[in-house]
Amino acid sequence: MAITGNSGIILTTVEEVLSWGRRNSLWPVSVGLACCAIEMMHTAASRFDTDRLGIIFRGSPRQSDVLIVAGTVVNKVAPMLKLIYEQMPDPKWVISMGGCASGGGPFPTYSTLQGVDRIIPVDVYIPGCPPTPQALLWGIMQLQKKIKEKQEGKQLKEIPIRIPTESKPISK
Amino acid sequence: MLWINLQKAESLRSAFPTLKIKEYKNATTVEIEKEKILDLLKYLKENSEYSFKMFIDFTVVDYPLHNPRFQAVYILYSPEYNERIIVKTWTDETLPSIVPLWKGAKWAEREAYDMFGIKFEGHENLVRMFLWETYPYYPLRKDFPKEGIKDTYLPSLNERDNIPSHDYDPYHTAIPTLEDLEITERKRIEKKNQIVLNWGPLHPGTHGTIWFLFDLEGETIKNCDIILGQLHRGIEKLAEDLTYTQIIPYTDRMDYISALCSNIAYVNAVEKLLGVEPTEKAKWIRTMMAELQRINSHLLWLGTTALDLGALTMFLYTFREREKLMDIIEGIAGIRLNSSYLRIGGVRYDLPEGAIDVIKHFVKDFPSRIKDYEDLLTKNRIWIKRNKDVGVVSKEDVYQYGLTGIMARSAGVPYDIRYIQPTDAYSEVDFEIPLGTVGDAYDRYLLRMEEMKQSVKIIQQCIKKLEELKDDKYLATENPYVLPTLQETYLSIEAMVKDFNLRIYGEKAPEGEIYLSGENPRGELGFYMVSKGEGRPYRLRIRSGAFYNLQIFPKLIKGRTVADAVALLGSIDPVVGETDR
Ligand code: SF4
């Protein structure tokens, strides 16, 4: 963005304005899965107050652009979570909050999905069990940075995203 | 002791000559063949000398080498004599359903079917409790691997080709398709009226991931069923592979809103099993922490329930207090939420300098906050209209469904583990147990408010005592089962060897079994453990209060509107981590 003198004129590109708007009004879906969701609620509530960053939790996936996967994704809930992700309008981002969502966490069991990135692509991983509200805010800021850099043409150490493939059983 | 004594159990033999009676240190069990089990349970329930009216838990233990293979375990409680009993029987694949005796067994039997594949004759709708209908395995059987059968190619979509993580496996256990879930749903409920409405699993109002099915006629709910398992993480299976100390963090993650209370219930059970006596100071610290956590948990309940009913202000107010409590817990335990503060034989850290002052300050300030909340809600017309006469539970319901905690007390049943089986310092503190008169959601609100005040009272007593005990030990490290502190490990070779042995081989618990419970904010959280003399439990069964409390939901909601479902669910206050485990 370029400001010319004191004349009150700002020169910019459409891309830039869009990106500026997007990163400053990230609206997450309020989906809570497990313990991490409590910390997500704390982030939204009194002390940390995400509203001041333009982050407002929405009840419907159709109004939101960020999915914060807060908690353990078990196999049974995975297809439904994917459905929610697919219902969100583009552009959309995913934050994986906590050990469970990022890689199974402390539950290497028969019923737990070992990382939500096996069903939906993830933009930011936040470590912790559970991550503190500060950590979640950090994660959100990372996402904002990512959105900004993308617009500027600089790819933030991009993790190559594969094309989602159907899950198929192996033939023995 | 809370167990039926041997004499009384012996006198059961007059009616059931084939009975086998066994008395452990912390449990009395009677065993009978499968054919007679229903008669025995009926006798125990209805005979006024025993009157084991209240259903506590039902579970199964798998012994692959034994013939017949599965042992069924029923835990009952007699409110009149204040006694518990464990009834056992053996089976290979089928058992008679005890739902006609106790309605509360319905879900427990579904769970046994889900986890072990045992069929129940006469069960009204035997479907899987946690996993989906087309899931082919029975995971809690001993021959099923804990990590499941990895038969599906499901790689990470973000995977970098050249940097594999150390235990990354592109093959994964099978995840269900949407069709599988639809089959699961269809099996639960049959559409008899206008529409079947799905509420949840990913809905902000369902307190996590509970999946409700309402068969609706207009606004009225004619029939209802609940699908659980959207947070079934397999903690019971995992526990069979971990040492007793390693299980402590998992108890945090079960009921994450009251992590410390779950810790305490579990550690107390293990200590009884091992015969460890925690130090005096640790007992008082535990009691204090449990009550802080109880306030914390009730505050979350208050905030979210009020939010569901439209009072956003309450949510912000209670979370302000919660932040203070979280700070206190973080200061003492090091972690805000899932603190894993307890250790076998005591607690992880001593109280840090100044902790008592902060808590003192909090309890001084807190009663005025409660007053604020009460001013806002108790006489609020909307609040009363939404809550009064919603979900009325009776005393009979409490016994039938095994309701515990606030649910039981709102119906006027004085069932509080802190009182009937005091652990830690509860026998020495002075507090009251508020009881409800009507048993509706409004009663439960009043009870929770009153309980917070009682918790403040207990904390004050704990503070006083802890100030006297300032220089005592917080961990009974002289006991062979207790991990040494970090300093000791660094300074002495014996402590280091002990630490190594306990961490690698686990606490070798004597053979036996135990059922012990604690009063969680959500009801009775019980741990039934079977030890075979190894460093790991042979079977750990978690009796979750929220699981049994939630079970009465379909009955209470019938004939009411969808709007009441929100208020009712709020007043039951389940936590999915605990119901699903
Ligand atoms: S990462 Fe930890 S805190 Fe978060 S959901 Fe998993 S177990 Fe709970």
mmCIF file of N, CA, C and O in Angstrom, chain A residues 14 19 27 40 59 67 81 102 108 112 115 120 124 149 170:
data_model
loop_
_atom_site.group_PDB
_atom_site.id
_atom_site.type_symbol
_atom_site.label_atom_id
_atom_site.label_comp_id
_atom_site.label_asym_id
_atom_site.label_seq_id
_atom_site.Cartn_x
_atom_site.Cartn_y
_atom_site.Cartn_z
ATOM 1 N N VAL A 14 -6.295 -4.354 -5.844
ATOM 2 C CA VAL A 14 -7.462 -5.095 -5.370
ATOM 3 C C VAL A 14 -7.024 -6.288 -4.535
ATOM 4 O O VAL A 14 -7.541 -6.559 -3.461
ATOM 5 N N SER A 19 -6.709 -9.234 0.539
ATOM 6 C CA SER A 19 -5.909 -9.962 1.515
ATOM 7 C C SER A 19 -5.948 -9.268 2.870
ATOM 8 O O SER A 19 -6.044 -9.908 3.912
ATOM 9 N N TRP A 27 -13.042 -15.556 10.429
ATOM 10 C CA TRP A 27 -14.171 -16.044 11.213
ATOM 11 C C TRP A 27 -14.121 -17.568 11.300
ATOM 12 O O TRP A 27 -14.418 -18.253 10.333
ATOM 13 N N MET A 40 -9.845 -23.090 23.498
ATOM 14 C CA MET A 40 -10.322 -22.231 22.415
ATOM 15 C C MET A 40 -11.407 -21.284 22.946
ATOM 16 O O MET A 40 -11.443 -20.105 22.595
ATOM 17 N N GLY A 59 -21.525 -19.858 14.067
ATOM 18 C CA GLY A 59 -22.168 -21.148 14.253
ATOM 19 C C GLY A 59 -22.288 -21.972 12.991
ATOM 20 O O GLY A 59 -22.480 -23.170 13.054
ATOM 21 N N LEU A 67 -11.207 -23.073 9.866
ATOM 22 C CA LEU A 67 -11.647 -24.200 10.687
ATOM 23 C C LEU A 67 -10.552 -24.454 11.703
ATOM 24 O O LEU A 67 -9.423 -24.788 11.328
ATOM 25 N N LEU A 81 -16.364 -34.106 9.925
ATOM 26 C CA LEU A 81 -15.511 -32.915 9.956
ATOM 27 C C LEU A 81 -15.145 -32.507 8.535
ATOM 28 O O LEU A 81 -15.117 -31.326 8.189
ATOM 29 N N SER A 102 -2.969 -32.615 15.351
ATOM 30 C CA SER A 102 -1.805 -32.571 14.478
ATOM 31 C C SER A 102 -1.272 -33.952 14.148
ATOM 32 O O SER A 102 -0.784 -34.186 13.055
ATOM 33 N N PRO A 108 -2.468 -43.176 20.401
ATOM 34 C CA PRO A 108 -2.160 -43.977 19.208
ATOM 35 C C PRO A 108 -3.037 -45.223 19.158
ATOM 36 O O PRO A 108 -2.550 -46.342 19.227
ATOM 37 N N THR A 112 -8.579 -43.522 16.905
ATOM 38 C CA THR A 112 -8.221 -42.116 16.752
ATOM 39 C C THR A 112 -7.560 -41.864 15.409
ATOM 40 O O THR A 112 -6.713 -42.637 14.975
ATOM 41 N N GLY A 115 -3.815 -37.578 13.093
ATOM 42 C CA GLY A 115 -3.516 -36.329 12.393
ATOM 43 C C GLY A 115 -4.640 -35.960 11.457
ATOM 44 O O GLY A 115 -5.020 -36.739 10.583
ATOM 45 N N ILE A 120 -8.076 -33.478 5.740
ATOM 46 C CA ILE A 120 -8.167 -32.136 5.162
ATOM 47 C C ILE A 120 -6.790 -31.475 5.229
ATOM 48 O O ILE A 120 -6.040 -31.713 6.177
ATOM 49 N N VAL A 124 -1.802 -24.342 9.488
ATOM 50 C CA VAL A 124 -0.944 -24.048 10.629
ATOM 51 C C VAL A 124 -1.125 -25.133 11.675
ATOM 52 O O VAL A 124 -2.255 -25.510 11.994
ATOM 53 N N GLU A 149 1.719 -13.040 3.042
ATOM 54 C CA GLU A 149 2.852 -13.360 2.180
ATOM 55 C C GLU A 149 2.397 -13.949 0.865
ATOM 56 O O GLU A 149 3.014 -13.730 -0.175
ATOM 57 N N ILE A 170 -5.998 -51.548 0.985
ATOM 58 C CA ILE A 170 -4.949 -52.197 0.208
ATOM 59 C C ILE A 170 -5.414 -53.586 -0.168
ATOM 60 O O ILE A 170 -6.076 -54.265 0.602
#
